[in-house]
PDB file of C-alpha atoms in Angstrom:
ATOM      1  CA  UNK A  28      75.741 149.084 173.504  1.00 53.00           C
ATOM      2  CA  UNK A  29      72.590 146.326 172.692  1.00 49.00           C
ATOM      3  CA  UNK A  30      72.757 147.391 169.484  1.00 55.00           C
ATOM      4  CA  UNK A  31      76.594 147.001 169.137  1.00 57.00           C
ATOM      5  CA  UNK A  32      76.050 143.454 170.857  1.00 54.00           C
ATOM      6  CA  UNK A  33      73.592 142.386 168.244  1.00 57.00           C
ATOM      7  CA  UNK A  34      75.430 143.579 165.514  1.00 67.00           C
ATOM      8  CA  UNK A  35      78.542 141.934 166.889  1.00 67.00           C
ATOM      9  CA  UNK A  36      76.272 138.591 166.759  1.00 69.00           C
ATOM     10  CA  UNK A  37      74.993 138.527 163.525  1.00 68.00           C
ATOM     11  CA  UNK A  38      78.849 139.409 162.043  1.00 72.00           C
ATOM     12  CA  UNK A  39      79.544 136.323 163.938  1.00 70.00           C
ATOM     13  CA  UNK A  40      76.589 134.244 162.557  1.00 71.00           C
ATOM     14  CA  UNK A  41      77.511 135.340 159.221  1.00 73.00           C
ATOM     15  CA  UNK A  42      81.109 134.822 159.696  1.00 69.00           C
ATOM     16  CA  UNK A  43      80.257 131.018 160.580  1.00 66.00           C
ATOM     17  CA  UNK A  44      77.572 130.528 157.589  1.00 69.00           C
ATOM     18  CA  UNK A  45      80.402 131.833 155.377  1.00 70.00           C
ATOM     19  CA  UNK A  46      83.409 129.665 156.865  1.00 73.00           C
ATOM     20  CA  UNK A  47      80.810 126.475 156.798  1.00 68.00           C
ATOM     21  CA  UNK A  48      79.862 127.333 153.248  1.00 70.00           C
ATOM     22  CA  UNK A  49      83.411 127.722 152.101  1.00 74.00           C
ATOM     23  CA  UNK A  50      84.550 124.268 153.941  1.00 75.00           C
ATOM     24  CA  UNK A  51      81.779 122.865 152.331  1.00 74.00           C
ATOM     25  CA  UNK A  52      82.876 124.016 148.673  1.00 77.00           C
ATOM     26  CA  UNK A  53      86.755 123.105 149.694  1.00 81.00           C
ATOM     27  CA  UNK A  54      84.901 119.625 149.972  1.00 79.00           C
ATOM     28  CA  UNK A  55      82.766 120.081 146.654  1.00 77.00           C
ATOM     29  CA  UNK A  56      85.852 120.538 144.977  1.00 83.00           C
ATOM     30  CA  UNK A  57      87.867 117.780 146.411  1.00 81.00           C
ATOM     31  CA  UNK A  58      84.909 115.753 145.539  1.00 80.00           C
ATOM     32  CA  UNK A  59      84.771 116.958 142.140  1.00 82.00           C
ATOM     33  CA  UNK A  60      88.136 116.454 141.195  1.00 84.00           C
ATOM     34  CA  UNK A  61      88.519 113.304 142.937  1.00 83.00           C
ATOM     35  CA  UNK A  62      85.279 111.998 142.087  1.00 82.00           C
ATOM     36  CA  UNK A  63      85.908 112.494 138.454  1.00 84.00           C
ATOM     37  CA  UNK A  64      88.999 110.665 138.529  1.00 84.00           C
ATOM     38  CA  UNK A  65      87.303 107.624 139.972  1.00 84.00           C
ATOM     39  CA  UNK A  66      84.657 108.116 136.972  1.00 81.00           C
ATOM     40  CA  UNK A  67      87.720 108.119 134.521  1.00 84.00           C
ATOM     41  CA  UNK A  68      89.372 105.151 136.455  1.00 80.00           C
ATOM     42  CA  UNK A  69      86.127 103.567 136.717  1.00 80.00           C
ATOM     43  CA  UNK A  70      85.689 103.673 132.540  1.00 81.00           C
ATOM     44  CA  UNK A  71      89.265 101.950 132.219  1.00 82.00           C
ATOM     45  CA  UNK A  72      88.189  99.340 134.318  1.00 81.00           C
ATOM     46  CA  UNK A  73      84.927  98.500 132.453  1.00 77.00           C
ATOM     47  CA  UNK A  74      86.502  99.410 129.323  1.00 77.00           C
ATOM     48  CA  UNK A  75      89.276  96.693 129.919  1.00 78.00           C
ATOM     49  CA  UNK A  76      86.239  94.211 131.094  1.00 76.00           C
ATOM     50  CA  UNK A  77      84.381  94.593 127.671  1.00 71.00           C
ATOM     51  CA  UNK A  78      87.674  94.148 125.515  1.00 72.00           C
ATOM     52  CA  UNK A  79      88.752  91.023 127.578  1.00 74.00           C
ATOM     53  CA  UNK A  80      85.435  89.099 127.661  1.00 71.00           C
ATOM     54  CA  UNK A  81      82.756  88.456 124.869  1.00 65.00           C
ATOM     55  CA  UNK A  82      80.343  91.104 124.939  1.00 66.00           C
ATOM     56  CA  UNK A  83      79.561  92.657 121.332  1.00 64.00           C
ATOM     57  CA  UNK A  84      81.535  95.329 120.262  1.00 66.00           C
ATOM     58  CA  UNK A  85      78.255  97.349 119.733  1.00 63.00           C
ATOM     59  CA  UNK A  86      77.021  96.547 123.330  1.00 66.00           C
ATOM     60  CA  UNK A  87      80.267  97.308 124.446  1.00 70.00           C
ATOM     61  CA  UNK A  88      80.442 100.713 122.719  1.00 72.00           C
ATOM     62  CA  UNK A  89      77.151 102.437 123.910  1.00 70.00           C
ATOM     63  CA  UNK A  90      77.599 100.626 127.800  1.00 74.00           C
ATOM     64  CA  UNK A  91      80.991 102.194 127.850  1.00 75.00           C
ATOM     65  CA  UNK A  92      79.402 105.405 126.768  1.00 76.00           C
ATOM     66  CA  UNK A  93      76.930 104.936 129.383  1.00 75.00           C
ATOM     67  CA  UNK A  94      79.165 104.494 132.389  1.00 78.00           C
ATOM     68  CA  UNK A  95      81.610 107.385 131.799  1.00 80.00           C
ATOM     69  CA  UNK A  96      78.598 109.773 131.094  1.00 78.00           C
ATOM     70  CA  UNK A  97      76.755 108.329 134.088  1.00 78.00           C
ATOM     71  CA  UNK A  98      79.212 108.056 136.890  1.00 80.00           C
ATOM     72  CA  UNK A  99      80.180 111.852 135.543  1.00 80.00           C
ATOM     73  CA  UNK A 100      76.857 113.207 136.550  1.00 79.00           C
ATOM     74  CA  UNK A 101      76.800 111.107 139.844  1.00 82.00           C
ATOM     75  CA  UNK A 102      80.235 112.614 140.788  1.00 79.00           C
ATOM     76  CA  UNK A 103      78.348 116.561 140.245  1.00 80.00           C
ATOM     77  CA  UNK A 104      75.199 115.858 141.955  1.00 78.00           C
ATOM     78  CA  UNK A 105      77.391 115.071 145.129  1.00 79.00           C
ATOM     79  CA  UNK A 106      79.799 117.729 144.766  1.00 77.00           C
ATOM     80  CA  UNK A 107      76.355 119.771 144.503  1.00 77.00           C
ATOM     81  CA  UNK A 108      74.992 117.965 147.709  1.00 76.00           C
ATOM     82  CA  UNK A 109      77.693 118.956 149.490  1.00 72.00           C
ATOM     83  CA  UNK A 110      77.486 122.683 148.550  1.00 74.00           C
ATOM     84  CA  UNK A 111      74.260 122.430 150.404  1.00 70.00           C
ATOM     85  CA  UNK A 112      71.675 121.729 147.172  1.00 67.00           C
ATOM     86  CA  UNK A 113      69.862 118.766 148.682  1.00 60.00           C
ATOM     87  CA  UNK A 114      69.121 115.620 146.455  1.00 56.00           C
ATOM     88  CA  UNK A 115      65.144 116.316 147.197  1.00 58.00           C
ATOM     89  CA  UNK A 116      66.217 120.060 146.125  1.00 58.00           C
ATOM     90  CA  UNK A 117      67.667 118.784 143.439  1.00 57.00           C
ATOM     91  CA  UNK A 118      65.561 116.407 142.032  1.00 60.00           C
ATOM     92  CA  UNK A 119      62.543 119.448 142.573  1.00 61.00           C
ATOM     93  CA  UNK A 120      64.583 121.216 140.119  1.00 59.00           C
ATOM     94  CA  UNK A 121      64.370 118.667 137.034  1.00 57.00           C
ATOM     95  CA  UNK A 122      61.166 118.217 137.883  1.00 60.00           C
ATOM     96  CA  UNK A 123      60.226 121.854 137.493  1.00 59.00           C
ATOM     97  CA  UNK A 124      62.160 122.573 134.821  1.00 51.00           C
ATOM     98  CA  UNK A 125      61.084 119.100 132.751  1.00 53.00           C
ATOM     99  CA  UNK A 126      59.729 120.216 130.495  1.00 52.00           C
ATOM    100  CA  UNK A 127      61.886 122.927 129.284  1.00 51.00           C
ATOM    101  CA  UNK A 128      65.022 120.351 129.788  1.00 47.00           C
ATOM    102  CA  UNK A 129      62.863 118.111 127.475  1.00 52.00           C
ATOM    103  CA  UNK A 130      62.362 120.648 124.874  1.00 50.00           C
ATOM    104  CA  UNK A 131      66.133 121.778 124.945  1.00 49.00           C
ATOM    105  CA  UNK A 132      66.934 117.570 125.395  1.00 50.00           C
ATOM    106  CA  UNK A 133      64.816 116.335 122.543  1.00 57.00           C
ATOM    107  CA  UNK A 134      66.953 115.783 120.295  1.00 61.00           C
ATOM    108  CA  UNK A 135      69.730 114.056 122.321  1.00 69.00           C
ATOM    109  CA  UNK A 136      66.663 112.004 124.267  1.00 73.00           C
ATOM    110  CA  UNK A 137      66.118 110.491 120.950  1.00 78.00           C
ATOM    111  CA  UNK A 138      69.469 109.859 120.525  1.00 80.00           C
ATOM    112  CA  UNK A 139      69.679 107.268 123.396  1.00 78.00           C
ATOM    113  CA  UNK A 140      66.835 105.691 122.658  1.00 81.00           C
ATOM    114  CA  UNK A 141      67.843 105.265 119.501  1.00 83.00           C
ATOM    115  CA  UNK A 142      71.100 103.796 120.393  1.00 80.00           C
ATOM    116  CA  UNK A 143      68.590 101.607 123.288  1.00 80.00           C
ATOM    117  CA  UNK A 144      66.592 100.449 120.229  1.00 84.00           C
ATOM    118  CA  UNK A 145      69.985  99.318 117.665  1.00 85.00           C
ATOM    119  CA  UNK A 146      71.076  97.230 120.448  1.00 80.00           C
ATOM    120  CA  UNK A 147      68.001  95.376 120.545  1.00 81.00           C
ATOM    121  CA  UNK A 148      66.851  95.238 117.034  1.00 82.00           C
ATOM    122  CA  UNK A 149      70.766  95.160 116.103  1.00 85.00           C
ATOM    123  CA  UNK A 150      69.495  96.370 112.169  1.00 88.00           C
ATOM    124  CA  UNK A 151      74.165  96.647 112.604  1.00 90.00           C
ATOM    125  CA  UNK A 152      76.492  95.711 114.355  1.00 89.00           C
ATOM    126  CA  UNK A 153      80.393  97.374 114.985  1.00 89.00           C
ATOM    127  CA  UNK A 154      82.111  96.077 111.925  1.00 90.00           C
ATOM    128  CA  UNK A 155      79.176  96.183 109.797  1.00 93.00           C
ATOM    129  CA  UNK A 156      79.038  98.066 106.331  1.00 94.00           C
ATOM    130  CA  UNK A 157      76.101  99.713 105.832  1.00 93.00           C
ATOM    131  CA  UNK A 158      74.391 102.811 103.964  1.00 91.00           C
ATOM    132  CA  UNK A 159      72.360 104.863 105.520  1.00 86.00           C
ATOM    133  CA  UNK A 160      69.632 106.152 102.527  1.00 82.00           C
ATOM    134  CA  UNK A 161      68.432 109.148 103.611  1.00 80.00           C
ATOM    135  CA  UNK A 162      71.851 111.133 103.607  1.00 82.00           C
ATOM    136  CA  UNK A 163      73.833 108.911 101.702  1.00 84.00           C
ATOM    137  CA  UNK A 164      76.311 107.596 104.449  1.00 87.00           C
ATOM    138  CA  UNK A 165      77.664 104.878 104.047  1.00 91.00           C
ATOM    139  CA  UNK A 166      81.073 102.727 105.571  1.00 94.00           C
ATOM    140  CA  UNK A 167      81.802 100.465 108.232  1.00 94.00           C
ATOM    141  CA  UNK A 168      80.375 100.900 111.594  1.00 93.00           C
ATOM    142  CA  UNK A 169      83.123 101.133 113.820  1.00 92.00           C
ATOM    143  CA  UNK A 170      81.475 102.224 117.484  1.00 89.00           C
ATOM    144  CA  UNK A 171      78.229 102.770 118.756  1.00 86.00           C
ATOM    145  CA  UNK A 172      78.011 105.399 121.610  1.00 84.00           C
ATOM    146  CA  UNK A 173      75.236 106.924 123.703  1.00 80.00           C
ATOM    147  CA  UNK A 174      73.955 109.504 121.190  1.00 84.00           C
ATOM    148  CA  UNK A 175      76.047 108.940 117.637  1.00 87.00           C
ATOM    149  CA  UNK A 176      76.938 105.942 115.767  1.00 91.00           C
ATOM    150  CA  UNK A 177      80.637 106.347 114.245  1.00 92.00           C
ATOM    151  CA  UNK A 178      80.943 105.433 110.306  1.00 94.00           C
ATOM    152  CA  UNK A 179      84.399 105.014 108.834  1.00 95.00           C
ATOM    153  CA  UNK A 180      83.754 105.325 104.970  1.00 94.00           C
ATOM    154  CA  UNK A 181      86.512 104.030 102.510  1.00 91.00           C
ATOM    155  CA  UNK A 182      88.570 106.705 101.984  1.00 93.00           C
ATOM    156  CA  UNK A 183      89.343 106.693 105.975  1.00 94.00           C
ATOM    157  CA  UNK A 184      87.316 109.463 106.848  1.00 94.00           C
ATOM    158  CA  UNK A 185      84.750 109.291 110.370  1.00 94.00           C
ATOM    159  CA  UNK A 186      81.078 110.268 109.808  1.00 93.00           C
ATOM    160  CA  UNK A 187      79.275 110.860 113.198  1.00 92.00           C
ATOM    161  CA  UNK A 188      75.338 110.019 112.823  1.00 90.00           C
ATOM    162  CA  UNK A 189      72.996 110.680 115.245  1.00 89.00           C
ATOM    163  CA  UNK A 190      71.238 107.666 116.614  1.00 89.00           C
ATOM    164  CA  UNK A 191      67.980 108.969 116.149  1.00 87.00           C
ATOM    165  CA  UNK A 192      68.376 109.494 112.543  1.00 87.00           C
ATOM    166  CA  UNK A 193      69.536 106.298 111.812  1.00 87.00           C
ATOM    167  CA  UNK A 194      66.727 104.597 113.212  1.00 86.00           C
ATOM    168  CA  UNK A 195      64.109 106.957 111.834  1.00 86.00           C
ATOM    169  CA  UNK A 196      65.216 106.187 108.436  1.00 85.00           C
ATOM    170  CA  UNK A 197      65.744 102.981 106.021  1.00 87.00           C
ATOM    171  CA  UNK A 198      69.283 101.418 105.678  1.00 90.00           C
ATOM    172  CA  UNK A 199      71.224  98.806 104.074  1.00 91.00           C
ATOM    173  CA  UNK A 200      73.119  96.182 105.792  1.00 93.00           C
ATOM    174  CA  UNK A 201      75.586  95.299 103.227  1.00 92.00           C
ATOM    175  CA  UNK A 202      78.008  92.574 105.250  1.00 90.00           C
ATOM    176  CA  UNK A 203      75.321  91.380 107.020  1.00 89.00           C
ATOM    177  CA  UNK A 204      74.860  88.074 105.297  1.00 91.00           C
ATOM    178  CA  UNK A 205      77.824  85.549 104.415  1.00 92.00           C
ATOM    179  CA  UNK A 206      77.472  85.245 100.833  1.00 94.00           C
ATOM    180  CA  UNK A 207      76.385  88.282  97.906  1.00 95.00           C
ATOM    181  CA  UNK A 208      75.266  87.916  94.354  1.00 95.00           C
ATOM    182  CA  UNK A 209      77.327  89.762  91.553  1.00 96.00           C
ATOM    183  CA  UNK A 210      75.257  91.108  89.120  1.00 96.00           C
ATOM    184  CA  UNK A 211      76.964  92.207  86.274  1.00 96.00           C
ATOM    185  CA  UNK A 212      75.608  93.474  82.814  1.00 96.00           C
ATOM    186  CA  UNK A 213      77.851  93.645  79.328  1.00 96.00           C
ATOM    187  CA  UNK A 214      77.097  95.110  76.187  1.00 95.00           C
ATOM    188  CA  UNK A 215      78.174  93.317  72.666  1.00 95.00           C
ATOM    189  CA  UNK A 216      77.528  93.939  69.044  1.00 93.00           C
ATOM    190  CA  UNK A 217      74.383  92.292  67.127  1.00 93.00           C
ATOM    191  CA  UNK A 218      77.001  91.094  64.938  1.00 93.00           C
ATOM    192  CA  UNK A 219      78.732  89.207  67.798  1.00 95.00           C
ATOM    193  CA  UNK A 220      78.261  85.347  68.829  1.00 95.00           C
ATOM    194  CA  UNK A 221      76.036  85.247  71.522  1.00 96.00           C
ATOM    195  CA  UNK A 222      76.418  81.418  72.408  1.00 96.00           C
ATOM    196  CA  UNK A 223      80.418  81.932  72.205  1.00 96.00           C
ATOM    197  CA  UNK A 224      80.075  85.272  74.578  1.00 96.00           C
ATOM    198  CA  UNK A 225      77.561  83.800  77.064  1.00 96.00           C
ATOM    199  CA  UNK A 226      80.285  80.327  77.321  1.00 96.00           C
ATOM    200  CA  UNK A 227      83.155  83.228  77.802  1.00 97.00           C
ATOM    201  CA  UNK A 228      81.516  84.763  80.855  1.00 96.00           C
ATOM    202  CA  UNK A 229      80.166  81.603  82.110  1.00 96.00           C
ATOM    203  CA  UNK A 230      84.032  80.112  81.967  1.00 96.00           C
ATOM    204  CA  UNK A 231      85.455  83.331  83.619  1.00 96.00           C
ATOM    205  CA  UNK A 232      83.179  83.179  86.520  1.00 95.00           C
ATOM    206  CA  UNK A 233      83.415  79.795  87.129  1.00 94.00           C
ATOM    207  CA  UNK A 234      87.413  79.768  86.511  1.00 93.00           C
ATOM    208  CA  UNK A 235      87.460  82.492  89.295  1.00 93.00           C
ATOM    209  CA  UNK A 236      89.052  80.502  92.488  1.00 91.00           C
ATOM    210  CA  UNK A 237      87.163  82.697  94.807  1.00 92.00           C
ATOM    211  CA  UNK A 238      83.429  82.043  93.578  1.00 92.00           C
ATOM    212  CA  UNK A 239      80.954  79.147  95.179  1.00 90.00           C
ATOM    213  CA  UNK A 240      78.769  77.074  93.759  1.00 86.00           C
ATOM    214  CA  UNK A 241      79.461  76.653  90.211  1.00 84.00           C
ATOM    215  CA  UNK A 242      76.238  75.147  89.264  1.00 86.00           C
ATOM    216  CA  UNK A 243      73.969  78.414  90.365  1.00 90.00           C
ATOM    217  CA  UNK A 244      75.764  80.538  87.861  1.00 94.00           C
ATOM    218  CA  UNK A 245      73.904  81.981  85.774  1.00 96.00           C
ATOM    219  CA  UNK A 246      73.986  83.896  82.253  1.00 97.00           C
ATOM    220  CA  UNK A 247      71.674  85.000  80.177  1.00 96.00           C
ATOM    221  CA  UNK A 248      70.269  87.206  77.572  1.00 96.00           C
ATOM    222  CA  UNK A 249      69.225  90.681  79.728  1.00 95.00           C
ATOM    223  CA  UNK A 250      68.003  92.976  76.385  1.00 94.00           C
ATOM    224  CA  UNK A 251      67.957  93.572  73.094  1.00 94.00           C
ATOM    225  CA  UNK A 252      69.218  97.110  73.484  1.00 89.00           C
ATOM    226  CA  UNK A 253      69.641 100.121  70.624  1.00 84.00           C
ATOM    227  CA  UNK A 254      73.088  99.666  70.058  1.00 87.00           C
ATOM    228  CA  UNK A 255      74.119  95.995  71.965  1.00 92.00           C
ATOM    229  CA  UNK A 256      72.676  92.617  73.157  1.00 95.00           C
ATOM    230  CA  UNK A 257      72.929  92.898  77.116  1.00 95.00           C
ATOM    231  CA  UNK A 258      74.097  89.979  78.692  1.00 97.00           C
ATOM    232  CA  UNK A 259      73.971  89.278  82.221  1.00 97.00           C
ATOM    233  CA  UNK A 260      75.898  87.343  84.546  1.00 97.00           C
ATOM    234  CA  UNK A 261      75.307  86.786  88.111  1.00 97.00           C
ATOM    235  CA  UNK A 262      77.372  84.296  90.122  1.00 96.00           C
ATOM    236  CA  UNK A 263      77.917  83.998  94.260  1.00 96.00           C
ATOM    237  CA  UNK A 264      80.961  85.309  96.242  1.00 96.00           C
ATOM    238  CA  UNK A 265      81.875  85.790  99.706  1.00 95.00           C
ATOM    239  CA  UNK A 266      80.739  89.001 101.228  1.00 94.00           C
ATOM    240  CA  UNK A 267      84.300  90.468 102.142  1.00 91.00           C
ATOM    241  CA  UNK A 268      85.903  89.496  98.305  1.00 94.00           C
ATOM    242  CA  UNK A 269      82.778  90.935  96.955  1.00 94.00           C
ATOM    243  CA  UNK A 270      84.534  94.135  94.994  1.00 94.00           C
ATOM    244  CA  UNK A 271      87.893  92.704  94.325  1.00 95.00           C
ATOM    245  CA  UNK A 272      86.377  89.047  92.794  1.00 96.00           C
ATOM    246  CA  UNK A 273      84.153  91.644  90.746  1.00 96.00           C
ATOM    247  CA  UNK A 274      86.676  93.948  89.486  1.00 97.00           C
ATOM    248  CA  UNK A 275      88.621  90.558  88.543  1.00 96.00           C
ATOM    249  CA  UNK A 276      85.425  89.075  86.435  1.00 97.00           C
ATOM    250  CA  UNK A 277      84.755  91.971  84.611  1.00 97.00           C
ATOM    251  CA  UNK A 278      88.615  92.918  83.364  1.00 96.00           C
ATOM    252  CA  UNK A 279      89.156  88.753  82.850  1.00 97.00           C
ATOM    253  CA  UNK A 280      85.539  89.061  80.506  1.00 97.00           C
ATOM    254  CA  UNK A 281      86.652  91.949  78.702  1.00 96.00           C
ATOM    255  CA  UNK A 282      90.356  90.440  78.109  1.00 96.00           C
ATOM    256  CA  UNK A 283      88.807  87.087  76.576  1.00 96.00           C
ATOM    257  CA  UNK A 284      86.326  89.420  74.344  1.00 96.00           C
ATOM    258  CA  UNK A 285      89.073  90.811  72.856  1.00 95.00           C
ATOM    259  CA  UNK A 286      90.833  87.312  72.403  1.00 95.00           C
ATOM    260  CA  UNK A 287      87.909  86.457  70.970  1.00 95.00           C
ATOM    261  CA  UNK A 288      86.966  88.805  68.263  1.00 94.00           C
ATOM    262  CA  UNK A 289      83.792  89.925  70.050  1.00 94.00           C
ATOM    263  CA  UNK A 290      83.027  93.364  70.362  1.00 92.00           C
ATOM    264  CA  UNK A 291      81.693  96.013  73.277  1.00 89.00           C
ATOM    265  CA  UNK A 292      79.552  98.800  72.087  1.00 88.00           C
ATOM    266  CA  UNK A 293      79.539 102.154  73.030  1.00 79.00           C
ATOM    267  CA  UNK A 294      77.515 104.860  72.469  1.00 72.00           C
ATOM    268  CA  UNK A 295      77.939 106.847  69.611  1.00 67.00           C
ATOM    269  CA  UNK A 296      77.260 110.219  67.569  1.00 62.00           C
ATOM    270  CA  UNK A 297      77.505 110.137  63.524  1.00 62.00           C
ATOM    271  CA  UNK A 298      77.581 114.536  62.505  1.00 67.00           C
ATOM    272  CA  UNK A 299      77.071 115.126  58.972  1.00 66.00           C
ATOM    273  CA  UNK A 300      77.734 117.953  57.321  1.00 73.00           C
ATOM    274  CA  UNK A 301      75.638 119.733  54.814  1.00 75.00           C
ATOM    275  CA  UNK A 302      77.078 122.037  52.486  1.00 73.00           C
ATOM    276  CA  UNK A 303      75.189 124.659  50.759  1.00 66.00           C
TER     277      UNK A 303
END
């Protein structure tokens, strides 16, 4: 009968460990699934924040990023709290497995301090084009997040680069600066007026309604090549016209050539034939 007692007892003590537990995960879940919606509410609300006031777009990008990762992982270590893992418990358990987590981490750790270190250095900025050298990206930044940095090339495609590997290798900010120099190079024959050609591209560029200052445009004499005389021109545009004011100079330079007698060069192959 004592042993029927006891055993009656610890079916009881188990019965009430197992109803606690099971409350206790009712209220994980509830905490998970509400706590997540918060998170998602909460990452409107700072989302709408960053769009209405004047915080950089790149800023806003990786502190977004930040908050809905960040209040995601607050939201589990409750719901894991409440399952009974204690926050001590809990935080015993990064700490032992640290260095494994860092190992299996290290790649993504360098991802967020590389997005840490573009904010600060800002080598870019969202709206930026840029070309990243040592894979050949290039496009216009268009957000900056907690691990990637999203490139949107010209042909509308998204490129997703790791953080870390932008800032681990050399890149070129090509909107950065408010003003670019065209540098353009054009071929005519040795037979050709050099004097006349030079005052054709000269006129061209400074005709062009979208160049500035007039006065720093310059043209010259670049080489005395096998089959041409290389002329250069270079001549300052805005940043944003830069391709379409070029495409413009160079068709309006080879439309006056042709008014003008003067000839372009190209490479060519003379075959003769030998007959035996």
């Amino acid at each position: 009968m004592k042993n029927i007692a006891i055993s009656e007892k610890a079916i009881e003590k188990i019965l009430d460990k197992l109803t606690a537990f099971g409350m206790n995960l009712i209220w994980a879940v509830v905490i998970l699934v509400v706590g997540m919606k918060i998170a998602n509410y909460l990452t409107k609300i700072v989302k709408k924040f960053i769009e209405r006031s004047a915080i950089d777009d790149s800023v806003g990008s990786f502190l977004l990023s930040f908050v809905r990762i960040g209040s995601k992982i607050i939201v589990i270590i409750m719901a894991a709290t409440q399952i009974g893992i204690e926050g001590s418990a809990f935080t015993a358990l990064l700490a032992s497995a640290g260095v494994a987590i860092g190992l299996a981490m290290q790649g993504s750790l360098s991802n967020i301090a590389g997005g840490f270190l573009i904010l600060l250095v800002k080598p870019f900025q969202v709206g930026d084009y840029i070309k990243e050298d040592s894979h050949g990206n290039e496009g216009t930044v268009v957000a900056i997040d907690l691990f990637y940095t999203r490139i949107q090339t010209i042909d509308n495609k998204i490129i997703v680069v790791p953080n870390g590997t932008i800032t681990n290798s050399s890149l070129t900010n090509v909107t950065r600066q408010e003003e670019r120099l065209i540098d353009i190079r054009v071929g005519i024959g040795y037979e050709d007026d050099i004097t006349l050609a030079k005052e054709i591209m000269r006129k061209v560029a400074a005709n062009h309604t979208e160049t500035l200052n007039e006065d720093a445009i310059q043209v010259f004499v670049d080489n005395l090549a096998d089959s041409c005389v290389s002329l250069g021109l270079r001549v300052w545009v805005p940043t944003d016209l830069y391709n379409s004011i070029r495409w413009d100079i160079l068709e309006k330079i080879k439309l006056e050539f042709d008014k003008a007698g003067i000839n372009i060069p190209y490479n060519q192959m003379d075959v003769h034939l030998i007959q035996k």
